mmCIF file of N, CA, C and O in Angstrom:
data_model
loop_
_atom_site.group_PDB
_atom_site.id
_atom_site.type_symbol
_atom_site.label_atom_id
_atom_site.label_comp_id
_atom_site.label_asym_id
_atom_site.label_seq_id
_atom_site.Cartn_x
_atom_site.Cartn_y
_atom_site.Cartn_z
ATOM 1 N N MET A 1 95.248 110.940 98.254
ATOM 2 C CA MET A 1 96.742 110.658 98.839
ATOM 3 C C MET A 1 96.281 110.069 100.280
ATOM 4 O O MET A 1 95.105 110.895 100.787
ATOM 5 N N SER A 2 96.655 109.090 100.959
ATOM 6 C CA SER A 2 96.449 109.067 102.189
ATOM 7 C C SER A 2 97.258 108.852 103.187
ATOM 8 O O SER A 2 97.117 108.319 104.268
ATOM 9 N N PHE A 3 98.104 109.720 102.925
ATOM 10 C CA PHE A 3 98.930 110.673 104.390
ATOM 11 C C PHE A 3 99.249 112.188 104.444
ATOM 12 O O PHE A 3 98.665 112.412 103.202
ATOM 13 N N SER A 4 99.017 112.759 105.019
ATOM 14 C CA SER A 4 99.710 114.317 105.463
ATOM 15 C C SER A 4 101.352 114.777 105.478
ATOM 16 O O SER A 4 101.496 115.831 105.285
ATOM 17 N N SER A 5 101.671 114.005 105.499
ATOM 18 C CA SER A 5 103.288 114.046 105.898
ATOM 19 C C SER A 5 103.985 112.945 104.878
ATOM 20 O O SER A 5 103.982 111.923 104.987
ATOM 21 N N THR A 6 105.545 113.313 104.741
ATOM 22 C CA THR A 6 106.036 112.444 104.629
ATOM 23 C C THR A 6 106.922 111.480 105.425
ATOM 24 O O THR A 6 107.019 112.171 106.506
ATOM 25 N N PRO A 7 107.873 110.492 105.033
ATOM 26 C CA PRO A 7 108.282 109.533 105.990
ATOM 27 C C PRO A 7 109.882 110.283 106.288
ATOM 28 O O PRO A 7 109.952 112.171 105.455
ATOM 29 N N LEU A 8 110.506 110.408 106.755
ATOM 30 C CA LEU A 8 112.047 111.182 107.590
ATOM 31 C C LEU A 8 113.397 110.990 105.670
ATOM 32 O O LEU A 8 113.443 109.685 105.054
ATOM 33 N N SER A 9 113.361 112.217 105.646
ATOM 34 C CA SER A 9 114.336 112.623 104.315
ATOM 35 C C SER A 9 115.646 111.814 105.172
ATOM 36 O O SER A 9 116.238 111.517 105.621
ATOM 37 N N THR A 10 116.459 111.446 103.512
ATOM 38 C CA THR A 10 117.958 111.537 103.185
ATOM 39 C C THR A 10 118.618 112.545 104.099
ATOM 40 O O THR A 10 119.825 112.047 104.796
ATOM 41 N N GLN A 11 118.264 113.683 105.163
ATOM 42 C CA GLN A 11 118.648 114.820 105.365
ATOM 43 C C GLN A 11 118.165 114.944 107.063
ATOM 44 O O GLN A 11 118.737 115.928 107.324
ATOM 45 N N GLY A 12 117.082 114.176 107.437
ATOM 46 C CA GLY A 12 116.724 114.159 108.599
ATOM 47 C C GLY A 12 114.791 115.237 108.616
ATOM 48 O O GLY A 12 115.251 115.256 110.005
ATOM 49 N N ARG A 13 114.885 115.130 107.201
ATOM 50 C CA ARG A 13 113.649 116.286 107.667
ATOM 51 C C ARG A 13 112.414 115.396 107.105
ATOM 52 O O ARG A 13 112.352 114.429 106.697
ATOM 53 N N ILE A 14 111.093 115.878 107.318
ATOM 54 C CA ILE A 14 109.860 115.556 107.311
ATOM 55 C C ILE A 14 109.062 117.170 106.874
ATOM 56 O O ILE A 14 109.377 117.948 107.013
ATOM 57 N N TYR A 15 108.209 116.260 105.040
ATOM 58 C CA TYR A 15 107.405 117.475 105.068
ATOM 59 C C TYR A 15 105.756 117.437 105.027
ATOM 60 O O TYR A 15 105.530 116.179 104.797
ATOM 61 N N THR A 16 105.578 118.182 105.103
ATOM 62 C CA THR A 16 104.364 118.180 105.289
ATOM 63 C C THR A 16 103.594 118.560 103.416
ATOM 64 O O THR A 16 104.163 118.998 102.609
ATOM 65 N N LEU A 17 102.659 117.564 103.122
ATOM 66 C CA LEU A 17 101.942 117.811 102.078
ATOM 67 C C LEU A 17 100.729 118.492 102.234
ATOM 68 O O LEU A 17 99.959 118.387 103.195
ATOM 69 N N GLU A 18 100.605 119.329 101.185
ATOM 70 C CA GLU A 18 99.026 120.401 101.218
ATOM 71 C C GLU A 18 98.041 120.437 100.225
ATOM 72 O O GLU A 18 96.901 119.411 100.385
ATOM 73 N N THR A 19 98.504 120.805 98.936
ATOM 74 C CA THR A 19 97.534 120.105 97.656
ATOM 75 C C THR A 19 98.075 119.675 96.315
ATOM 76 O O THR A 19 99.615 119.648 96.593
ATOM 77 N N GLU A 20 97.334 119.186 95.785
ATOM 78 C CA GLU A 20 98.142 118.003 94.438
ATOM 79 C C GLU A 20 98.344 119.678 93.318
ATOM 80 O O GLU A 20 97.877 120.409 93.549
ATOM 81 N N LEU A 21 100.007 119.737 92.990
ATOM 82 C CA LEU A 21 99.907 120.590 92.019
ATOM 83 C C LEU A 21 100.009 120.532 90.878
ATOM 84 O O LEU A 21 99.399 121.052 89.836
ATOM 85 N N GLY A 22 99.662 118.890 90.337
ATOM 86 C CA GLY A 22 99.996 118.678 89.338
ATOM 87 C C GLY A 22 100.237 116.520 89.067
ATOM 88 O O GLY A 22 100.895 116.286 90.096
ATOM 89 N N HIS A 23 99.866 116.105 88.092
ATOM 90 C CA HIS A 23 100.185 114.594 88.126
ATOM 91 C C HIS A 23 100.243 114.247 86.255
ATOM 92 O O HIS A 23 99.951 115.257 85.898
ATOM 93 N N GLY A 24 101.166 113.148 86.876
ATOM 94 C CA GLY A 24 100.917 112.662 85.370
ATOM 95 C C GLY A 24 101.165 111.150 85.175
ATOM 96 O O GLY A 24 100.577 110.484 86.419
ATOM 97 N N LYS A 25 101.311 109.957 84.518
ATOM 98 C CA LYS A 25 101.285 109.416 84.310
ATOM 99 C C LYS A 25 102.258 108.697 85.276
ATOM 100 O O LYS A 25 101.781 107.489 85.750
ATOM 101 N N TYR A 26 103.306 108.508 85.907
ATOM 102 C CA TYR A 26 104.071 108.369 86.646
ATOM 103 C C TYR A 26 104.075 108.951 88.056
ATOM 104 O O TYR A 26 104.998 108.151 88.904
ATOM 105 N N SER A 27 103.883 109.984 88.294
ATOM 106 C CA SER A 27 104.015 110.307 89.301
ATOM 107 C C SER A 27 102.971 111.568 89.506
ATOM 108 O O SER A 27 102.224 111.867 88.830
ATOM 109 N N VAL A 28 102.947 112.100 90.679
ATOM 110 C CA VAL A 28 102.001 112.921 91.489
ATOM 111 C C VAL A 28 103.059 114.299 92.158
ATOM 112 O O VAL A 28 103.960 113.753 93.062
ATOM 113 N N VAL A 29 102.982 115.449 92.001
ATOM 114 C CA VAL A 29 103.333 116.680 92.323
ATOM 115 C C VAL A 29 102.575 117.112 93.583
ATOM 116 O O VAL A 29 101.556 117.847 93.094
ATOM 117 N N TYR A 30 102.766 117.530 94.559
ATOM 118 C CA TYR A 30 101.978 118.393 95.796
ATOM 119 C C TYR A 30 103.245 119.487 96.375
ATOM 120 O O TYR A 30 104.361 119.680 96.479
ATOM 121 N N LEU A 31 102.260 120.513 96.640
ATOM 122 C CA LEU A 31 102.983 121.568 97.165
ATOM 123 C C LEU A 31 102.841 121.030 98.919
ATOM 124 O O LEU A 31 102.014 120.418 99.272
ATOM 125 N N GLY A 32 104.418 121.288 99.428
ATOM 126 C CA GLY A 32 104.658 121.013 100.835
ATOM 127 C C GLY A 32 105.528 122.103 101.632
ATOM 128 O O GLY A 32 105.702 123.177 100.418
ATOM 129 N N GLN A 33 106.285 121.279 102.866
ATOM 130 C CA GLN A 33 106.710 122.534 103.272
ATOM 131 C C GLN A 33 107.491 121.514 104.352
ATOM 132 O O GLN A 33 106.651 120.504 105.060
ATOM 133 N N GLN A 34 108.670 122.208 104.794
ATOM 134 C CA GLN A 34 109.200 121.358 106.169
ATOM 135 C C GLN A 34 108.444 121.961 107.099
ATOM 136 O O GLN A 34 107.839 122.796 107.640
ATOM 137 N N LYS A 35 108.211 120.412 107.815
ATOM 138 C CA LYS A 35 107.482 120.149 108.981
ATOM 139 C C LYS A 35 107.985 120.420 109.939
ATOM 140 O O LYS A 35 109.143 121.078 109.792
ATOM 141 N N SER A 36 106.842 121.275 111.144
ATOM 142 C CA SER A 36 108.068 121.786 112.225
ATOM 143 C C SER A 36 108.647 122.800 111.999
ATOM 144 O O SER A 36 110.079 122.840 112.845
ATOM 145 N N THR A 37 109.003 123.728 111.509
ATOM 146 C CA THR A 37 109.771 124.449 110.603
ATOM 147 C C THR A 37 109.295 125.818 110.575
ATOM 148 O O THR A 37 108.527 126.196 109.831
ATOM 149 N N THR A 38 109.044 126.893 111.841
ATOM 150 C CA THR A 38 107.958 127.831 112.069
ATOM 151 C C THR A 38 108.881 129.059 111.440
ATOM 152 O O THR A 38 108.249 129.892 110.697
ATOM 153 N N LEU A 39 110.319 128.886 111.546
ATOM 154 C CA LEU A 39 110.672 130.114 111.084
ATOM 155 C C LEU A 39 111.121 130.175 108.832
ATOM 156 O O LEU A 39 111.514 130.884 108.511
ATOM 157 N N ASN A 40 110.972 128.717 108.699
ATOM 158 C CA ASN A 40 111.711 128.520 107.566
ATOM 159 C C ASN A 40 109.998 128.107 106.909
ATOM 160 O O ASN A 40 109.525 127.234 106.800
ATOM 161 N N SER A 41 109.307 129.204 106.303
ATOM 162 C CA SER A 41 108.203 128.510 105.284
ATOM 163 C C SER A 41 107.708 128.766 103.790
ATOM 164 O O SER A 41 106.817 128.584 103.683
ATOM 165 N N GLN A 42 108.896 128.119 103.558
ATOM 166 C CA GLN A 42 109.353 127.849 101.808
ATOM 167 C C GLN A 42 108.489 126.758 101.814
ATOM 168 O O GLN A 42 108.285 125.587 102.150
ATOM 169 N N LYS A 43 107.700 127.256 100.577
ATOM 170 C CA LYS A 43 107.276 125.875 99.925
ATOM 171 C C LYS A 43 107.996 125.355 99.062
ATOM 172 O O LYS A 43 108.781 125.534 97.930
ATOM 173 N N TYR A 44 108.041 124.365 98.841
ATOM 174 C CA TYR A 44 108.338 122.692 98.002
ATOM 175 C C TYR A 44 107.298 122.457 97.334
ATOM 176 O O TYR A 44 106.393 121.939 97.704
ATOM 177 N N ALA A 45 108.170 121.682 96.178
ATOM 178 C CA ALA A 45 107.244 120.615 94.524
ATOM 179 C C ALA A 45 107.840 119.621 95.721
ATOM 180 O O ALA A 45 109.052 119.349 95.620
ATOM 181 N N ILE A 46 106.955 118.643 95.954
ATOM 182 C CA ILE A 46 107.268 116.960 96.279
ATOM 183 C C ILE A 46 106.593 116.394 95.184
ATOM 184 O O ILE A 46 105.884 115.744 95.200
ATOM 185 N N LYS A 47 107.247 115.535 95.021
ATOM 186 C CA LYS A 47 107.243 114.471 93.585
ATOM 187 C C LYS A 47 107.146 112.976 93.944
ATOM 188 O O LYS A 47 107.773 112.599 94.774
ATOM 189 N N ILE A 48 106.207 112.241 94.508
ATOM 190 C CA ILE A 48 106.196 110.627 94.791
ATOM 191 C C ILE A 48 105.731 110.073 93.184
ATOM 192 O O ILE A 48 104.549 110.329 92.727
ATOM 193 N N PRO A 49 105.975 109.232 93.121
ATOM 194 C CA PRO A 49 105.710 107.937 91.960
ATOM 195 C C PRO A 49 104.623 107.481 92.583
ATOM 196 O O PRO A 49 104.778 107.084 93.669
ATOM 197 N N HIS A 50 103.900 107.244 91.207
ATOM 198 C CA HIS A 50 103.047 106.432 91.899
ATOM 199 C C HIS A 50 102.731 105.415 90.375
ATOM 200 O O HIS A 50 101.451 104.681 90.678
ATOM 201 N N ILE A 51 103.593 104.587 90.233
ATOM 202 C CA ILE A 51 103.311 103.600 89.453
ATOM 203 C C ILE A 51 103.040 102.450 89.817
ATOM 204 O O ILE A 51 103.865 102.115 91.496
ATOM 205 N N GLU A 52 102.829 101.198 89.149
ATOM 206 C CA GLU A 52 102.854 99.948 90.023
ATOM 207 C C GLU A 52 103.511 99.154 89.574
ATOM 208 O O GLU A 52 104.189 98.584 88.329
ATOM 209 N N ALA A 53 104.727 99.238 90.673
ATOM 210 C CA ALA A 53 106.181 98.390 90.106
ATOM 211 C C ALA A 53 106.867 98.109 91.512
ATOM 212 O O ALA A 53 106.075 98.812 92.757
ATOM 213 N N PRO A 54 107.469 97.189 91.643
ATOM 214 C CA PRO A 54 108.113 96.920 93.155
ATOM 215 C C PRO A 54 108.760 97.674 93.406
ATOM 216 O O PRO A 54 109.239 99.222 93.047
ATOM 217 N N ARG A 55 108.889 97.422 95.192
ATOM 218 C CA ARG A 55 109.135 98.878 95.740
ATOM 219 C C ARG A 55 110.658 99.351 95.580
ATOM 220 O O ARG A 55 111.068 100.599 95.635
ATOM 221 N N LYS A 56 111.782 98.654 95.184
ATOM 222 C CA LYS A 56 112.613 99.001 95.120
ATOM 223 C C LYS A 56 113.256 99.158 93.726
ATOM 224 O O LYS A 56 113.901 100.530 93.764
ATOM 225 N N LEU A 57 112.425 99.493 92.675
ATOM 226 C CA LEU A 57 112.382 100.348 90.891
ATOM 227 C C LEU A 57 111.837 101.674 91.429
ATOM 228 O O LEU A 57 112.560 102.339 91.260
ATOM 229 N N ARG A 58 111.047 101.814 92.436
ATOM 230 C CA ARG A 58 110.323 102.826 92.633
ATOM 231 C C ARG A 58 111.394 103.553 93.886
ATOM 232 O O ARG A 58 111.589 105.129 93.570
ATOM 233 N N GLN A 59 112.343 103.151 94.660
ATOM 234 C CA GLN A 59 113.441 103.761 95.241
ATOM 235 C C GLN A 59 114.645 104.104 94.385
ATOM 236 O O GLN A 59 115.016 105.101 94.216
ATOM 237 N N ASN A 60 114.685 103.301 92.929
ATOM 238 C CA ASN A 60 115.700 103.374 92.140
ATOM 239 C C ASN A 60 115.221 104.649 91.503
ATOM 240 O O ASN A 60 116.533 105.231 91.210
ATOM 241 N N LEU A 61 114.009 104.892 91.293
ATOM 242 C CA LEU A 61 113.913 106.056 89.924
ATOM 243 C C LEU A 61 114.315 107.422 90.684
ATOM 244 O O LEU A 61 114.639 108.332 90.594
ATOM 245 N N ILE A 62 113.685 106.860 92.131
ATOM 246 C CA ILE A 62 113.998 108.362 93.067
ATOM 247 C C ILE A 62 115.100 108.782 92.775
ATOM 248 O O ILE A 62 115.911 109.889 92.802
ATOM 249 N N THR A 63 115.947 107.690 93.555
ATOM 250 C CA THR A 63 117.555 107.829 93.745
ATOM 251 C C THR A 63 118.479 108.320 92.369
ATOM 252 O O THR A 63 119.058 109.322 92.330
ATOM 253 N N PHE A 64 118.161 108.078 91.355
ATOM 254 C CA PHE A 64 118.836 108.245 89.812
ATOM 255 C C PHE A 64 117.781 109.804 89.900
ATOM 256 O O PHE A 64 118.962 110.604 89.473
ATOM 257 N N GLU A 65 116.877 109.992 89.609
ATOM 258 C CA GLU A 65 116.619 111.457 89.179
ATOM 259 C C GLU A 65 117.092 112.308 90.593
ATOM 260 O O GLU A 65 117.467 113.315 90.132
ATOM 261 N N ALA A 66 116.988 112.097 91.713
ATOM 262 C CA ALA A 66 118.033 112.810 92.688
ATOM 263 C C ALA A 66 118.976 113.643 92.071
ATOM 264 O O ALA A 66 120.084 114.213 92.615
ATOM 265 N N GLU A 67 120.044 112.330 92.030
ATOM 266 C CA GLU A 67 121.473 112.205 91.543
ATOM 267 C C GLU A 67 121.220 113.036 90.761
ATOM 268 O O GLU A 67 122.579 114.125 91.049
ATOM 269 N N PHE A 68 120.455 113.103 89.489
ATOM 270 C CA PHE A 68 120.992 113.713 88.942
ATOM 271 C C PHE A 68 120.416 115.142 88.439
ATOM 272 O O PHE A 68 121.275 116.424 88.373
ATOM 273 N N PHE A 69 119.415 116.081 89.301
ATOM 274 C CA PHE A 69 119.707 117.180 89.531
ATOM 275 C C PHE A 69 120.599 117.614 90.613
ATOM 276 O O PHE A 69 120.385 118.952 90.984
ATOM 277 N N GLN A 70 121.252 116.564 91.678
ATOM 278 C CA GLN A 70 122.128 117.404 92.713
ATOM 279 C C GLN A 70 123.391 117.992 91.959
ATOM 280 O O GLN A 70 124.151 118.476 92.112
ATOM 281 N N GLN A 71 123.570 117.073 90.823
ATOM 282 C CA GLN A 71 124.723 117.611 90.101
ATOM 283 C C GLN A 71 124.641 118.921 88.751
ATOM 284 O O GLN A 71 125.511 119.200 88.154
ATOM 285 N N LEU A 72 123.050 119.534 88.415
ATOM 286 C CA LEU A 72 122.961 120.813 87.940
ATOM 287 C C LEU A 72 123.049 121.197 88.817
ATOM 288 O O LEU A 72 122.330 121.795 89.548
ATOM 289 N N ASN A 73 123.855 122.636 88.183
ATOM 290 C CA ASN A 73 123.446 123.948 88.901
ATOM 291 C C ASN A 73 123.338 124.881 87.463
ATOM 292 O O ASN A 73 123.996 125.342 87.533
ATOM 293 N N HIS A 74 121.753 124.757 87.082
ATOM 294 C CA HIS A 74 121.650 126.367 85.807
ATOM 295 C C HIS A 74 120.550 126.610 86.368
ATOM 296 O O HIS A 74 119.521 126.184 86.865
ATOM 297 N N PRO A 75 119.984 127.946 85.347
ATOM 298 C CA PRO A 75 119.122 128.244 86.034
ATOM 299 C C PRO A 75 117.673 127.973 85.268
ATOM 300 O O PRO A 75 116.707 128.133 85.412
ATOM 301 N N ASN A 76 118.098 127.480 84.079
ATOM 302 C CA ASN A 76 116.666 126.624 83.557
ATOM 303 C C ASN A 76 116.632 124.985 83.959
ATOM 304 O O ASN A 76 115.741 124.488 83.304
ATOM 305 N N PHE A 77 116.988 124.720 85.152
ATOM 306 C CA PHE A 77 116.891 123.172 85.580
ATOM 307 C C PHE A 77 116.117 123.894 86.887
ATOM 308 O O PHE A 77 116.246 124.527 87.864
ATOM 309 N N ILE A 78 115.560 122.990 87.520
ATOM 310 C CA ILE A 78 114.620 122.629 88.754
ATOM 311 C C ILE A 78 115.658 122.562 89.760
ATOM 312 O O ILE A 78 116.698 121.773 89.671
ATOM 313 N N LYS A 79 115.675 122.954 90.665
ATOM 314 C CA LYS A 79 116.858 122.966 91.949
ATOM 315 C C LYS A 79 116.574 121.796 92.719
ATOM 316 O O LYS A 79 115.079 121.872 93.344
ATOM 317 N N TYR A 80 117.086 120.940 93.167
ATOM 318 C CA TYR A 80 117.013 120.095 94.035
ATOM 319 C C TYR A 80 117.065 120.476 95.348
ATOM 320 O O TYR A 80 118.183 120.864 96.098
ATOM 321 N N ILE A 81 116.017 119.450 96.227
ATOM 322 C CA ILE A 81 116.433 120.338 97.732
ATOM 323 C C ILE A 81 116.197 119.512 98.900
ATOM 324 O O ILE A 81 117.196 118.932 99.795
ATOM 325 N N ASP A 82 115.928 117.949 98.521
ATOM 326 C CA ASP A 82 116.048 117.150 99.420
ATOM 327 C C ASP A 82 115.112 115.998 98.866
ATOM 328 O O ASP A 82 114.950 116.238 97.676
ATOM 329 N N HIS A 83 115.313 114.541 99.526
ATOM 330 C CA HIS A 83 114.599 113.308 98.815
ATOM 331 C C HIS A 83 114.428 112.345 100.197
ATOM 332 O O HIS A 83 115.275 112.519 100.926
ATOM 333 N N GLY A 84 113.747 111.448 99.813
ATOM 334 C CA GLY A 84 113.541 110.809 100.868
ATOM 335 C C GLY A 84 113.125 108.969 100.219
ATOM 336 O O GLY A 84 112.406 108.552 99.138
ATOM 337 N N LEU A 85 114.151 107.999 100.767
ATOM 338 C CA LEU A 85 114.113 106.488 100.170
ATOM 339 C C LEU A 85 113.464 105.622 101.243
ATOM 340 O O LEU A 85 113.170 104.729 100.965
ATOM 341 N N ASP A 86 111.977 106.167 101.909
ATOM 342 C CA ASP A 86 111.557 104.743 102.644
ATOM 343 C C ASP A 86 110.554 103.643 101.514
ATOM 344 O O ASP A 86 110.232 104.250 100.405
ATOM 345 N N ILE A 87 110.603 102.956 101.958
ATOM 346 C CA ILE A 87 110.541 101.452 101.100
ATOM 347 C C ILE A 87 108.904 101.926 100.496
ATOM 348 O O ILE A 87 108.291 101.893 99.190
ATOM 349 N N ARG A 88 107.768 102.742 101.509
ATOM 350 C CA ARG A 88 106.813 102.747 100.840
ATOM 351 C C ARG A 88 106.653 104.052 100.426
ATOM 352 O O ARG A 88 105.416 104.266 99.702
ATOM 353 N N THR A 89 106.625 104.590 100.204
ATOM 354 C CA THR A 89 106.902 106.393 99.260
ATOM 355 C C THR A 89 108.028 107.186 99.544
ATOM 356 O O THR A 89 108.517 107.965 100.147
ATOM 357 N N PRO A 90 108.733 107.059 98.229
ATOM 358 C CA PRO A 90 110.129 107.332 98.213
ATOM 359 C C PRO A 90 109.493 108.493 97.681
ATOM 360 O O PRO A 90 108.766 108.587 97.283
ATOM 361 N N TYR A 91 110.247 109.886 97.738
ATOM 362 C CA TYR A 91 109.837 110.883 97.279
ATOM 363 C C TYR A 91 110.972 111.851 96.857
ATOM 364 O O TYR A 91 112.136 112.000 97.153
ATOM 365 N N LEU A 92 110.990 113.050 95.929
ATOM 366 C CA LEU A 92 111.475 114.047 95.293
ATOM 367 C C LEU A 92 111.298 115.345 96.328
ATOM 368 O O LEU A 92 109.953 115.684 96.048
ATOM 369 N N VAL A 93 111.920 116.194 96.325
ATOM 370 C CA VAL A 93 111.562 117.487 97.310
ATOM 371 C C VAL A 93 112.656 118.581 95.959
ATOM 372 O O VAL A 93 114.098 118.361 96.070
ATOM 373 N N MET A 94 111.824 119.071 95.845
ATOM 374 C CA MET A 94 112.031 120.146 94.668
ATOM 375 C C MET A 94 112.035 121.750 95.002
ATOM 376 O O MET A 94 110.834 122.032 95.461
ATOM 377 N N ASP A 95 112.660 123.095 94.536
ATOM 378 C CA ASP A 95 112.567 123.924 94.229
ATOM 379 C C ASP A 95 110.729 124.064 93.378
ATOM 380 O O ASP A 95 110.689 123.173 92.574
ATOM 381 N N ILE A 96 109.677 124.709 93.494
ATOM 382 C CA ILE A 96 108.697 125.022 92.309
ATOM 383 C C ILE A 96 109.251 125.743 91.818
ATOM 384 O O ILE A 96 109.977 126.693 91.403
ATOM 385 N N VAL A 97 108.935 125.632 90.652
ATOM 386 C CA VAL A 97 108.656 126.327 89.089
ATOM 387 C C VAL A 97 107.551 127.556 89.522
ATOM 388 O O VAL A 97 106.362 127.419 89.793
ATOM 389 N N PRO A 98 108.533 129.050 89.075
ATOM 390 C CA PRO A 98 107.597 129.708 89.020
ATOM 391 C C PRO A 98 106.312 129.668 87.902
ATOM 392 O O PRO A 98 105.658 130.768 88.617
ATOM 393 N N GLU A 99 107.119 129.345 86.748
ATOM 394 C CA GLU A 99 106.121 129.556 86.092
ATOM 395 C C GLU A 99 105.869 128.426 84.793
ATOM 396 O O GLU A 99 107.083 127.822 84.978
ATOM 397 N N THR A 100 104.963 128.059 84.226
ATOM 398 C CA THR A 100 105.423 126.850 83.332
ATOM 399 C C THR A 100 105.954 127.723 82.168
ATOM 400 O O THR A 100 105.877 128.809 81.664
ATOM 401 N N ILE A 101 106.162 126.774 80.759
ATOM 402 C CA ILE A 101 106.498 126.576 79.499
ATOM 403 C C ILE A 101 105.293 127.669 78.981
ATOM 404 O O ILE A 101 105.072 128.907 78.203
ATOM 405 N N ASP A 102 104.232 127.431 78.997
ATOM 406 C CA ASP A 102 102.615 127.700 78.723
ATOM 407 C C ASP A 102 102.516 129.404 78.816
ATOM 408 O O ASP A 102 102.520 129.766 78.457
ATOM 409 N N ASP A 103 103.350 129.210 80.332
ATOM 410 C CA ASP A 103 102.693 131.270 80.973
ATOM 411 C C ASP A 103 103.516 131.972 80.151
ATOM 412 O O ASP A 103 103.533 132.655 79.974
ATOM 413 N N LYS A 104 104.956 131.515 79.827
ATOM 414 C CA LYS A 104 106.214 132.042 79.213
ATOM 415 C C LYS A 104 105.683 132.691 78.209
ATOM 416 O O LYS A 104 106.095 133.544 77.791
ATOM 417 N N ILE A 105 104.932 131.662 77.362
ATOM 418 C CA ILE A 105 104.919 131.774 76.199
ATOM 419 C C ILE A 105 103.634 132.886 75.478
ATOM 420 O O ILE A 105 103.799 133.695 75.117
ATOM 421 N N LYS A 106 102.596 132.886 76.577
ATOM 422 C CA LYS A 106 101.244 134.186 76.857
ATOM 423 C C LYS A 106 102.311 135.236 76.977
ATOM 424 O O LYS A 106 101.302 135.623 76.805
ATOM 425 N N ASN A 107 103.176 135.120 77.803
ATOM 426 C CA ASN A 107 103.361 136.301 78.501
ATOM 427 C C ASN A 107 104.944 136.823 77.440
ATOM 428 O O ASN A 107 105.124 137.785 77.232
#
């Protein structure tokens, strides 16, 4: 990771990135929180695509995913919080999933 905070989001927020939660073939997910908000220490999952693709395609992928999650309101889906469409670093901010499917199966 070459930066410690995100560019400005569509809701006018900046998020600090703390540690990597996981990664896949197309993106990396970091633990983060809204910057300069001392009252809100809520932690979020911040997904940043790392695919080798044109910038516009990466923005379109985040836009599509943000619009998809904004329409969902179900306890079995991740809750959308925010997203950013900066040309260099588009990203998606979501609630953190408290446990994985593997955790549920084990318990």
